[in-house]
PDB file of C-alpha atoms and ligand atoms in Angstrom:
ATOM      1  CA  MET A   1      27.800  26.871 -67.835  1.00 71.00           C
ATOM      2  CA  ASN A   2      27.345  25.459 -64.333  1.00 81.00           C
ATOM      3  CA  CYS A   3      24.814  27.105 -62.067  1.00 91.00           C
ATOM      4  CA  LEU A   4      24.974  26.815 -58.308  1.00 96.00           C
ATOM      5  CA  THR A   5      21.634  27.286 -56.551  1.00 97.00           C
ATOM      6  CA  ILE A   6      21.601  28.068 -52.832  1.00 98.00           C
ATOM      7  CA  ARG A   7      18.364  28.164 -50.835  1.00 98.00           C
ATOM      8  CA  VAL A   8      18.217  29.685 -47.350  1.00 98.00           C
ATOM      9  CA  PRO A   9      15.100  29.642 -45.136  1.00 98.00           C
ATOM     10  CA  ALA A  10      13.587  32.539 -43.244  1.00 98.00           C
ATOM     11  CA  THR A  11      13.923  32.247 -39.489  1.00 98.00           C
ATOM     12  CA  SER A  12      12.059  33.449 -36.453  1.00 98.00           C
ATOM     13  CA  ALA A  13      14.124  34.205 -33.370  1.00 97.00           C
ATOM     14  CA  ASN A  14      13.408  34.239 -29.637  1.00 97.00           C
ATOM     15  CA  LEU A  15      10.024  32.389 -29.692  1.00 97.00           C
ATOM     16  CA  GLY A  16       9.195  34.580 -26.699  1.00 97.00           C
ATOM     17  CA  PRO A  17      11.620  34.148 -23.775  1.00 97.00           C
ATOM     18  CA  GLY A  18      14.475  32.482 -25.747  1.00 97.00           C
ATOM     19  CA  PHE A  19      16.101  35.856 -26.376  1.00 96.00           C
ATOM     20  CA  ASP A  20      19.253  35.628 -28.556  1.00 96.00           C
ATOM     21  CA  SER A  21      19.183  31.851 -28.136  1.00 97.00           C
ATOM     22  CA  ILE A  22      16.151  30.057 -29.617  1.00 98.00           C
ATOM     23  CA  GLY A  23      15.146  30.227 -33.283  1.00 98.00           C
ATOM     24  CA  MET A  24      13.323  28.251 -35.925  1.00 98.00           C
ATOM     25  CA  ALA A  25      13.528  27.881 -39.688  1.00 98.00           C
ATOM     26  CA  LEU A  26      10.362  28.589 -41.661  1.00 98.00           C
ATOM     27  CA  THR A  27       9.075  27.639 -45.119  1.00 97.00           C
ATOM     28  CA  GLN A  28       9.838  30.959 -46.787  1.00 97.00           C
ATOM     29  CA  TYR A  29      13.058  31.246 -48.770  1.00 98.00           C
ATOM     30  CA  VAL A  30      15.778  33.286 -50.406  1.00 98.00           C
ATOM     31  CA  ILE A  31      17.092  31.565 -53.539  1.00 98.00           C
ATOM     32  CA  LEU A  32      20.482  32.511 -55.000  1.00 98.00           C
ATOM     33  CA  GLU A  33      21.358  31.399 -58.525  1.00 97.00           C
ATOM     34  CA  CYS A  34      25.102  31.835 -58.870  1.00 97.00           C
ATOM     35  CA  GLU A  35      27.019  31.807 -62.163  1.00 96.00           C
ATOM     36  CA  ARG A  36      30.639  32.641 -62.977  1.00 95.00           C
ATOM     37  CA  ALA A  37      30.944  36.160 -64.441  1.00 96.00           C
ATOM     38  CA  GLU A  38      33.508  38.851 -65.276  1.00 96.00           C
ATOM     39  CA  GLU A  39      32.730  40.777 -62.108  1.00 96.00           C
ATOM     40  CA  TRP A  40      30.622  40.522 -58.954  1.00 97.00           C
ATOM     41  CA  SER A  41      27.004  41.606 -59.321  1.00 97.00           C
ATOM     42  CA  PHE A  42      23.625  40.939 -57.716  1.00 97.00           C
ATOM     43  CA  VAL A  43      20.484  40.825 -59.848  1.00 97.00           C
ATOM     44  CA  LEU A  44      17.546  41.762 -57.637  1.00 97.00           C
ATOM     45  CA  GLN A  45      13.777  41.741 -57.814  1.00 96.00           C
ATOM     46  CA  GLU A  46      12.368  45.251 -58.260  1.00 96.00           C
ATOM     47  CA  LYS A  47      10.912  45.326 -54.698  1.00 95.00           C
ATOM     48  CA  ASP A  48      14.356  44.678 -53.171  1.00 94.00           C
ATOM     49  CA  VAL A  49      16.327  47.251 -55.177  1.00 95.00           C
ATOM     50  CA  PRO A  50      15.940  50.091 -52.617  1.00 93.00           C
ATOM     51  CA  PHE A  51      17.207  47.887 -49.766  1.00 94.00           C
ATOM     52  CA  ILE A  52      19.868  45.492 -51.088  1.00 95.00           C
ATOM     53  CA  PRO A  53      23.192  46.599 -52.633  1.00 95.00           C
ATOM     54  CA  LYS A  54      23.980  45.274 -56.104  1.00 95.00           C
ATOM     55  CA  GLY A  55      27.768  45.249 -55.708  1.00 94.00           C
ATOM     56  CA  LYS A  56      30.459  44.292 -53.249  1.00 95.00           C
ATOM     57  CA  SER A  57      28.768  46.022 -50.294  1.00 96.00           C
ATOM     58  CA  ASN A  58      26.096  43.291 -50.459  1.00 97.00           C
ATOM     59  CA  LEU A  59      26.061  41.309 -47.185  1.00 98.00           C
ATOM     60  CA  ILE A  60      26.113  38.020 -49.121  1.00 98.00           C
ATOM     61  CA  TYR A  61      29.397  38.997 -50.781  1.00 98.00           C
ATOM     62  CA  LYS A  62      30.843  40.359 -47.521  1.00 98.00           C
ATOM     63  CA  SER A  63      29.933  37.147 -45.664  1.00 98.00           C
ATOM     64  CA  ALA A  64      31.449  34.999 -48.449  1.00 98.00           C
ATOM     65  CA  LEU A  65      34.676  37.050 -48.333  1.00 98.00           C
ATOM     66  CA  PHE A  66      34.778  36.859 -44.511  1.00 98.00           C
ATOM     67  CA  THR A  67      34.470  33.050 -44.778  1.00 98.00           C
ATOM     68  CA  ALA A  68      37.227  32.876 -47.407  1.00 98.00           C
ATOM     69  CA  SER A  69      39.517  35.033 -45.271  1.00 97.00           C
ATOM     70  CA  ARG A  70      39.199  32.473 -42.426  1.00 96.00           C
ATOM     71  CA  PHE A  71      41.069  30.116 -44.761  1.00 96.00           C
ATOM     72  CA  GLY A  72      43.666  32.658 -45.860  1.00 96.00           C
ATOM     73  CA  ILE A  73      41.894  33.349 -49.171  1.00 96.00           C
ATOM     74  CA  GLU A  74      41.611  37.074 -49.923  1.00 94.00           C
ATOM     75  CA  GLU A  75      39.718  37.005 -53.265  1.00 93.00           C
ATOM     76  CA  LEU A  76      36.687  35.155 -54.555  1.00 96.00           C
ATOM     77  CA  PRO A  77      36.130  34.211 -58.194  1.00 96.00           C
ATOM     78  CA  PRO A  78      33.517  36.714 -59.471  1.00 97.00           C
ATOM     79  CA  HIS A  79      29.919  35.562 -59.817  1.00 97.00           C
ATOM     80  CA  GLN A  80      26.604  37.006 -60.884  1.00 97.00           C
ATOM     81  CA  ILE A  81      24.044  36.199 -58.189  1.00 97.00           C
ATOM     82  CA  THR A  82      20.382  36.289 -59.165  1.00 97.00           C
ATOM     83  CA  MET A  83      18.339  36.616 -56.021  1.00 97.00           C
ATOM     84  CA  THR A  84      14.698  35.552 -55.604  1.00 98.00           C
ATOM     85  CA  ASN A  85      13.653  36.747 -52.190  1.00 97.00           C
ATOM     86  CA  ASP A  86      10.480  35.772 -50.359  1.00 97.00           C
ATOM     87  CA  VAL A  87      11.781  36.874 -46.949  1.00 97.00           C
ATOM     88  CA  PRO A  88      10.549  40.384 -46.140  1.00 95.00           C
ATOM     89  CA  ILE A  89      13.358  42.788 -45.206  1.00 93.00           C
ATOM     90  CA  ALA A  90      13.700  44.199 -41.657  1.00 91.00           C
ATOM     91  CA  ARG A  91      10.470  42.591 -40.391  1.00 93.00           C
ATOM     92  CA  GLY A  92      11.889  40.087 -37.895  1.00 95.00           C
ATOM     93  CA  LEU A  93      12.077  37.068 -40.206  1.00 97.00           C
ATOM     94  CA  GLY A  94      15.844  36.746 -40.386  1.00 96.00           C
ATOM     95  CA  SER A  95      16.503  38.521 -43.690  1.00 96.00           C
ATOM     96  CA  SER A  96      20.053  39.491 -42.702  1.00 96.00           C
ATOM     97  CA  SER A  97      20.755  35.922 -41.553  1.00 97.00           C
ATOM     98  CA  THR A  98      19.678  34.609 -44.963  1.00 98.00           C
ATOM     99  CA  ALA A  99      22.384  36.866 -46.455  1.00 98.00           C
ATOM    100  CA  VAL A 100      25.029  35.803 -43.909  1.00 98.00           C
ATOM    101  CA  VAL A 101      24.274  32.080 -44.278  1.00 98.00           C
ATOM    102  CA  GLY A 102      23.877  32.392 -48.069  1.00 98.00           C
ATOM    103  CA  GLY A 103      27.292  34.079 -48.272  1.00 98.00           C
ATOM    104  CA  ILE A 104      28.977  31.423 -46.113  1.00 98.00           C
ATOM    105  CA  GLU A 105      27.463  28.664 -48.257  1.00 98.00           C
ATOM    106  CA  LEU A 106      28.526  30.503 -51.431  1.00 98.00           C
ATOM    107  CA  ALA A 107      32.154  30.551 -50.249  1.00 98.00           C
ATOM    108  CA  ASN A 108      31.830  26.949 -49.057  1.00 98.00           C
ATOM    109  CA  GLN A 109      30.699  25.813 -52.525  1.00 97.00           C
ATOM    110  CA  ILE A 110      32.874  27.904 -54.830  1.00 96.00           C
ATOM    111  CA  LEU A 111      36.046  27.328 -52.786  1.00 96.00           C
ATOM    112  CA  LYS A 112      35.140  23.671 -52.015  1.00 96.00           C
ATOM    113  CA  LEU A 113      35.749  24.207 -48.293  1.00 97.00           C
ATOM    114  CA  GLU A 114      33.527  21.278 -47.190  1.00 97.00           C
ATOM    115  CA  LEU A 115      32.481  23.101 -44.016  1.00 98.00           C
ATOM    116  CA  SER A 116      30.484  21.225 -41.386  1.00 97.00           C
ATOM    117  CA  ASP A 117      27.306  22.816 -39.967  1.00 96.00           C
ATOM    118  CA  GLN A 118      29.210  23.581 -36.761  1.00 95.00           C
ATOM    119  CA  GLU A 119      31.982  25.384 -38.709  1.00 97.00           C
ATOM    120  CA  LYS A 120      29.388  27.364 -40.699  1.00 98.00           C
ATOM    121  CA  LEU A 121      27.620  28.260 -37.463  1.00 97.00           C
ATOM    122  CA  LYS A 122      30.777  29.531 -35.790  1.00 96.00           C
ATOM    123  CA  ILE A 123      31.549  31.792 -38.783  1.00 97.00           C
ATOM    124  CA  ALA A 124      27.917  32.968 -38.904  1.00 97.00           C
ATOM    125  CA  CYS A 125      27.939  33.822 -35.182  1.00 97.00           C
ATOM    126  CA  ASP A 126      31.159  35.779 -35.615  1.00 96.00           C
ATOM    127  CA  ILE A 127      29.436  37.854 -38.317  1.00 96.00           C
ATOM    128  CA  GLU A 128      25.974  38.196 -36.732  1.00 94.00           C
ATOM    129  CA  GLY A 129      26.942  38.259 -33.025  1.00 92.00           C
ATOM    130  CA  HIS A 130      24.147  35.953 -31.817  1.00 93.00           C
ATOM    131  CA  PRO A 131      23.150  32.466 -32.955  1.00 97.00           C
ATOM    132  CA  ASP A 132      19.341  32.462 -32.809  1.00 97.00           C
ATOM    133  CA  ASN A 133      18.639  33.213 -36.494  1.00 98.00           C
ATOM    134  CA  VAL A 134      21.758  31.810 -38.163  1.00 98.00           C
ATOM    135  CA  ALA A 135      21.623  28.396 -36.398  1.00 98.00           C
ATOM    136  CA  PRO A 136      18.199  27.369 -37.775  1.00 98.00           C
ATOM    137  CA  ALA A 137      19.021  28.981 -41.156  1.00 98.00           C
ATOM    138  CA  ILE A 138      21.964  26.546 -41.341  1.00 98.00           C
ATOM    139  CA  CYS A 139      20.467  23.424 -39.725  1.00 97.00           C
ATOM    140  CA  GLY A 140      16.673  23.769 -40.123  1.00 98.00           C
ATOM    141  CA  GLY A 141      14.161  22.949 -37.370  1.00 97.00           C
ATOM    142  CA  ILE A 142      14.259  24.671 -33.993  1.00 97.00           C
ATOM    143  CA  THR A 143      17.640  25.405 -32.443  1.00 98.00           C
ATOM    144  CA  VAL A 144      18.593  26.383 -28.896  1.00 98.00           C
ATOM    145  CA  SER A 145      22.056  27.897 -28.802  1.00 97.00           C
ATOM    146  CA  SER A 146      24.465  29.823 -26.668  1.00 96.00           C
ATOM    147  CA  TYR A 147      27.435  31.901 -27.822  1.00 95.00           C
ATOM    148  CA  ASP A 148      29.604  34.202 -25.722  1.00 93.00           C
ATOM    149  CA  GLY A 149      31.964  35.303 -28.490  1.00 91.00           C
ATOM    150  CA  THR A 150      34.130  32.207 -28.041  1.00 92.00           C
ATOM    151  CA  GLU A 151      32.250  29.127 -26.869  1.00 93.00           C
ATOM    152  CA  LEU A 152      29.362  27.968 -29.063  1.00 95.00           C
ATOM    153  CA  GLU A 153      26.800  25.312 -28.118  1.00 95.00           C
ATOM    154  CA  SER A 154      23.724  24.489 -30.167  1.00 96.00           C
ATOM    155  CA  VAL A 155      21.008  21.814 -29.931  1.00 96.00           C
ATOM    156  CA  ARG A 156      18.497  21.165 -32.699  1.00 96.00           C
ATOM    157  CA  PHE A 157      14.885  19.928 -32.403  1.00 92.00           C
ATOM    158  CA  SER A 158      13.272  18.598 -35.531  1.00 92.00           C
ATOM    159  CA  LYS A 159      10.816  15.865 -34.547  1.00 91.00           C
ATOM    160  CA  GLY A 160       7.085  16.356 -34.191  1.00 92.00           C
ATOM    161  CA  LEU A 161       6.922  19.839 -35.727  1.00 94.00           C
ATOM    162  CA  GLU A 162       4.782  18.737 -38.709  1.00 89.00           C
ATOM    163  CA  PRO A 163       1.274  19.370 -37.268  1.00 88.00           C
ATOM    164  CA  LEU A 164       2.150  22.934 -36.285  1.00 95.00           C
ATOM    165  CA  THR A 165       1.296  26.023 -38.284  1.00 95.00           C
ATOM    166  CA  TRP A 166       3.102  29.293 -37.654  1.00 96.00           C
ATOM    167  CA  ILE A 167       1.070  32.292 -38.801  1.00 96.00           C
ATOM    168  CA  ALA A 168       3.251  35.318 -39.515  1.00 97.00           C
ATOM    169  CA  VAL A 169       1.426  38.649 -39.313  1.00 97.00           C
ATOM    170  CA  ILE A 170       3.660  41.070 -41.199  1.00 97.00           C
ATOM    171  CA  PRO A 171       3.008  44.826 -41.115  1.00 96.00           C
ATOM    172  CA  ASP A 172       4.063  47.064 -43.998  1.00 93.00           C
ATOM    173  CA  TYR A 173       6.691  49.008 -41.990  1.00 92.00           C
ATOM    174  CA  HIS A 174      10.273  48.115 -41.080  1.00 90.00           C
ATOM    175  CA  VAL A 175      11.842  47.927 -37.625  1.00 89.00           C
ATOM    176  CA  GLU A 176      15.633  47.925 -37.670  1.00 88.00           C
ATOM    177  CA  THR A 177      17.161  45.385 -35.270  1.00 89.00           C
ATOM    178  CA  GLU A 178      19.607  48.031 -34.022  1.00 91.00           C
ATOM    179  CA  GLU A 179      16.704  50.283 -32.967  1.00 91.00           C
ATOM    180  CA  ALA A 180      14.842  47.379 -31.335  1.00 94.00           C
ATOM    181  CA  ARG A 181      17.991  46.400 -29.378  1.00 95.00           C
ATOM    182  CA  ALA A 182      18.746  49.972 -28.341  1.00 95.00           C
ATOM    183  CA  ILE A 183      15.502  50.221 -26.349  1.00 95.00           C
ATOM    184  CA  LEU A 184      16.319  47.195 -24.182  1.00 96.00           C
ATOM    185  CA  PRO A 185      17.672  47.769 -20.650  1.00 95.00           C
ATOM    186  CA  THR A 186      21.411  47.308 -20.166  1.00 94.00           C
ATOM    187  CA  GLN A 187      20.927  45.609 -16.779  1.00 94.00           C
ATOM    188  CA  MET A 188      18.363  43.419 -15.028  1.00 93.00           C
ATOM    189  CA  ASP A 189      18.132  42.670 -11.319  1.00 95.00           C
ATOM    190  CA  TYR A 190      19.240  39.201 -10.177  1.00 97.00           C
ATOM    191  CA  LYS A 191      15.809  38.004  -9.055  1.00 96.00           C
ATOM    192  CA  GLY A 192      14.210  39.224 -12.296  1.00 95.00           C
ATOM    193  CA  ALA A 193      16.859  37.474 -14.394  1.00 96.00           C
ATOM    194  CA  VAL A 194      16.351  34.185 -12.514  1.00 97.00           C
ATOM    195  CA  HIS A 195      12.613  34.450 -13.139  1.00 96.00           C
ATOM    196  CA  ALA A 196      13.096  35.350 -16.831  1.00 96.00           C
ATOM    197  CA  SER A 197      15.492  32.454 -17.425  1.00 96.00           C
ATOM    198  CA  GLY A 198      13.043  30.101 -15.675  1.00 97.00           C
ATOM    199  CA  MET A 199      10.443  31.021 -18.335  1.00 97.00           C
ATOM    200  CA  ALA A 200      12.916  30.217 -21.106  1.00 97.00           C
ATOM    201  CA  ASN A 201      13.843  26.932 -19.418  1.00 97.00           C
ATOM    202  CA  VAL A 202      10.195  25.854 -19.292  1.00 98.00           C
ATOM    203  CA  LEU A 203       9.797  26.816 -22.975  1.00 97.00           C
ATOM    204  CA  VAL A 204      12.738  24.577 -23.925  1.00 97.00           C
ATOM    205  CA  ALA A 205      11.435  21.691 -21.806  1.00 97.00           C
ATOM    206  CA  ALA A 206       7.994  22.069 -23.425  1.00 97.00           C
ATOM    207  CA  LEU A 207       9.591  22.036 -26.911  1.00 95.00           C
ATOM    208  CA  ALA A 208      11.495  18.871 -26.001  1.00 95.00           C
ATOM    209  CA  GLU A 209       8.296  17.216 -24.716  1.00 95.00           C
ATOM    210  CA  LYS A 210       6.254  18.553 -27.687  1.00 95.00           C
ATOM    211  CA  ASP A 211       3.812  20.010 -25.182  1.00 96.00           C
ATOM    212  CA  TRP A 212       2.561  22.634 -27.629  1.00 96.00           C
ATOM    213  CA  ASP A 213      -0.049  24.124 -25.295  1.00 97.00           C
ATOM    214  CA  LEU A 214       2.684  24.869 -22.772  1.00 98.00           C
ATOM    215  CA  VAL A 215       4.989  26.168 -25.553  1.00 97.00           C
ATOM    216  CA  GLY A 216       2.218  28.598 -26.532  1.00 97.00           C
ATOM    217  CA  ARG A 217       1.717  29.759 -22.948  1.00 97.00           C
ATOM    218  CA  MET A 218       5.437  30.313 -22.363  1.00 97.00           C
ATOM    219  CA  MET A 219       5.838  32.328 -25.598  1.00 96.00           C
ATOM    220  CA  LYS A 220       3.678  35.027 -24.034  1.00 94.00           C
ATOM    221  CA  LYS A 221       5.578  35.102 -20.726  1.00 93.00           C
ATOM    222  CA  ASP A 222       8.846  36.600 -21.917  1.00 95.00           C
ATOM    223  CA  LYS A 223      10.479  39.171 -19.643  1.00 94.00           C
ATOM    224  CA  TRP A 224      13.659  39.828 -21.673  1.00 96.00           C
ATOM    225  CA  HIS A 225      12.499  41.891 -24.618  1.00 96.00           C
ATOM    226  CA  GLN A 226       8.811  41.825 -25.524  1.00 95.00           C
ATOM    227  CA  PRO A 227       7.642  44.127 -22.713  1.00 94.00           C
ATOM    228  CA  TYR A 228      10.003  46.791 -24.107  1.00 95.00           C
ATOM    229  CA  ARG A 229       9.498  46.139 -27.818  1.00 95.00           C
ATOM    230  CA  SER A 230       5.724  45.846 -27.928  1.00 92.00           C
ATOM    231  CA  GLY A 231       5.680  49.670 -27.865  1.00 91.00           C
ATOM    232  CA  LEU A 232       7.378  49.676 -31.297  1.00 92.00           C
ATOM    233  CA  ILE A 233       4.359  47.796 -32.717  1.00 92.00           C
ATOM    234  CA  PRO A 234       1.374  50.139 -32.439  1.00 91.00           C
ATOM    235  CA  ASP A 235      -1.080  47.322 -33.227  1.00 92.00           C
ATOM    236  CA  PHE A 236       0.440  44.812 -30.779  1.00 95.00           C
ATOM    237  CA  PRO A 237      -2.724  44.574 -28.596  1.00 95.00           C
ATOM    238  CA  HIS A 238      -5.024  44.234 -31.624  1.00 95.00           C
ATOM    239  CA  VAL A 239      -2.958  41.542 -33.383  1.00 96.00           C
ATOM    240  CA  SER A 240      -2.540  39.676 -30.063  1.00 96.00           C
ATOM    241  CA  ARG A 241      -6.295  39.716 -29.543  1.00 96.00           C
ATOM    242  CA  VAL A 242      -7.075  38.511 -33.080  1.00 96.00           C
ATOM    243  CA  LEU A 243      -4.561  35.645 -32.810  1.00 96.00           C
ATOM    244  CA  ASN A 244      -6.021  34.662 -29.418  1.00 95.00           C
ATOM    245  CA  ASP A 245      -9.593  34.884 -30.658  1.00 94.00           C
ATOM    246  CA  HIS A 246      -8.799  32.580 -33.588  1.00 94.00           C
ATOM    247  CA  GLY A 247      -7.366  29.881 -31.349  1.00 92.00           C
ATOM    248  CA  SER A 248      -3.594  30.410 -31.341  1.00 96.00           C
ATOM    249  CA  LEU A 249      -1.792  28.446 -28.614  1.00 97.00           C
ATOM    250  CA  GLY A 250       0.420  31.475 -28.129  1.00 97.00           C
ATOM    251  CA  HIS A 251       2.078  34.301 -30.005  1.00 97.00           C
ATOM    252  CA  TYR A 252       5.250  36.358 -29.860  1.00 97.00           C
ATOM    253  CA  ILE A 253       7.196  39.133 -31.557  1.00 97.00           C
ATOM    254  CA  SER A 254       9.349  37.405 -34.178  1.00 97.00           C
ATOM    255  CA  GLY A 255      12.986  38.409 -33.644  1.00 96.00           C
ATOM    256  CA  ALA A 256      13.243  42.154 -33.230  1.00 95.00           C
ATOM    257  CA  GLY A 257       9.781  42.615 -34.829  1.00 93.00           C
ATOM    258  CA  PRO A 258       7.556  44.044 -36.140  1.00 95.00           C
ATOM    259  CA  THR A 259       6.204  40.692 -37.420  1.00 97.00           C
ATOM    260  CA  MET A 260       4.179  38.760 -34.860  1.00 97.00           C
ATOM    261  CA  ILE A 261       3.795  35.001 -35.048  1.00 98.00           C
ATOM    262  CA  GLY A 262       0.922  32.903 -33.736  1.00 97.00           C
ATOM    263  CA  LEU A 263       1.344  29.174 -33.110  1.00 97.00           C
ATOM    264  CA  PHE A 264      -1.541  26.933 -34.194  1.00 96.00           C
ATOM    265  CA  LYS A 265      -2.083  23.192 -33.990  1.00 92.00           C
ATOM    266  CA  ASP A 266      -4.060  21.560 -36.820  1.00 78.00           C
ATOM    267  CA  ALA A 267      -5.234  24.940 -38.164  1.00 81.00           C
ATOM    268  CA  SER A 268      -8.132  24.566 -40.610  1.00 85.00           C
ATOM    269  CA  ALA A 269      -8.370  26.521 -43.881  1.00 86.00           C
ATOM    270  CA  LYS A 270     -11.632  28.078 -42.640  1.00 87.00           C
ATOM    271  CA  GLN A 271      -9.956  29.233 -39.401  1.00 86.00           C
ATOM    272  CA  MET A 272      -7.089  30.795 -41.389  1.00 88.00           C
ATOM    273  CA  ASP A 273      -9.418  32.522 -43.869  1.00 90.00           C
ATOM    274  CA  SER A 274     -11.352  34.116 -41.065  1.00 91.00           C
ATOM    275  CA  LEU A 275      -8.129  35.224 -39.323  1.00 91.00           C
ATOM    276  CA  MET A 276      -6.947  36.870 -42.551  1.00 92.00           C
ATOM    277  CA  ASP A 277     -10.313  38.635 -42.891  1.00 93.00           C
ATOM    278  CA  ASP A 278      -9.732  40.142 -39.435  1.00 94.00           C
ATOM    279  CA  LEU A 279      -6.229  41.425 -40.320  1.00 95.00           C
ATOM    280  CA  PRO A 280      -6.821  43.117 -43.690  1.00 94.00           C
ATOM    281  CA  ASP A 281      -3.926  45.587 -43.282  1.00 93.00           C
ATOM    282  CA  TYR A 282      -1.283  42.883 -42.891  1.00 95.00           C
ATOM    283  CA  GLN A 283       0.446  40.323 -45.009  1.00 95.00           C
ATOM    284  CA  VAL A 284      -0.562  37.077 -43.304  1.00 95.00           C
ATOM    285  CA  LYS A 285       1.606  34.060 -44.167  1.00 95.00           C
ATOM    286  CA  ILE A 286       0.797  30.487 -43.275  1.00 94.00           C
ATOM    287  CA  LEU A 287       4.152  28.859 -42.565  1.00 96.00           C
ATOM    288  CA  HIS A 288       5.546  25.562 -41.316  1.00 96.00           C
ATOM    289  CA  ALA A 289       8.893  24.502 -39.906  1.00 97.00           C
ATOM    290  CA  ASP A 290      11.645  24.070 -42.497  1.00 97.00           C
ATOM    291  CA  LEU A 291      13.654  20.995 -41.520  1.00 97.00           C
ATOM    292  CA  HIS A 292      16.500  21.321 -44.031  1.00 97.00           C
ATOM    293  CA  GLY A 293      18.215  24.649 -43.407  1.00 98.00           C
ATOM    294  CA  VAL A 294      20.480  25.962 -46.152  1.00 98.00           C
ATOM    295  CA  THR A 295      20.751  23.719 -49.224  1.00 98.00           C
ATOM    296  CA  SER A 296      22.834  23.952 -52.383  1.00 97.00           C
ATOM    297  CA  THR A 297      22.628  22.191 -55.733  1.00 96.00           C
ATOM    298  CA  ASN A 298      24.880  22.327 -58.760  1.00 91.00           C
ATOM    299  CA  THR A 299      23.258  22.046 -62.167  1.00 87.00           C
ATOM    300  CA  ALA A 300      24.504  22.443 -65.719  1.00 75.00           C
ATOM    301  CA  ALA A 301      22.504  25.420 -67.055  1.00 56.00           C
ATOM    302  CA  MET A 302      20.396  24.635 -70.147  1.00 54.00           C
ATOM    303  CA  ASN A 303      21.594  26.228 -73.387  1.00 48.00           C
ATOM    304  CA  GLN A 304      19.039  28.867 -74.414  1.00 43.00           C
TER     305      GLN A 304
HETATM  306  N1  HSE B   1      17.564  37.912 -30.931  1.00 50.26           N
HETATM  307  C1  HSE B   1      17.637  39.035 -31.816  1.00 50.26           C
HETATM  308  C2  HSE B   1      16.823  40.173 -31.231  1.00 50.26           C
HETATM  309  C3  HSE B   1      17.055  38.644 -33.167  1.00 50.26           C
HETATM  310  O1  HSE B   1      15.721  39.893 -30.759  1.00 50.26           O
HETATM  311  O2  HSE B   1      17.298  41.304 -31.218  1.00 50.26           O
HETATM  312  C4  HSE B   1      17.184  39.734 -34.187  1.00 50.26           C
HETATM  313  O3  HSE B   1      18.483  39.804 -34.675  1.00 50.26           O
END
């Protein structure tokens, strides 16, 4: 029997002031092994069972069906999806985007839709509402995007990211994106918004110039969301201090949190070991930029 394998990277959104716009793909993955079956089902790792539905309410299935419906197709041939998930759920590393992008790619492959990245991105934005996680999950690298519900623009950076290390400091509690969005103000004064967008503009220019010291500085200068959300992360000052003390160029709340990410250039193993020693209550992951985005391969499964 043929087996379709889809791999989707974790993503980190905002990078500080790039709220709902900038995101990057990271070397941590969800892998979906998809085989034809009598009915739809999701086979999960034990740790994910409390959080991910095993049937048709699974976001992967719903995103695949949404994609199919765009092409006038109302039913999908049933598959069993075996999911190997290294992306922690509800921690700000794009777990829901992995499901959305995985589902779109599933429909793309099983219905042979031959979607371009731009077409996948438009569908993903219509599901997720903002492009910052789904764009890098589709294209890899760092993406800067804008979407107003109709018009979608997205630019990808991929060069020069190799020497960088992104240290994810992941606490053992969840923060739901809905909760982290609900605490944000509904309005901002004109002068404040001009200032806040200036910070994001400098961040983008620094990314384009690969001026990593400036990227690090700008990550900390966000005015859109971090000042409000840092209160949801009781250890925000401590983790910030540890990342600073160990030589990060900058750090930020990844997506809606609670994971925090520190940016390092040429980080040594010794430096990382000592950082981990100082954050014993956290999962600390040493990550790099994923440059591929979602991938899929078809293989003939071996006879057992
Ligand atoms: N830009 C989004 C946020 C990412 O910060 O709320 C999480 O979906």
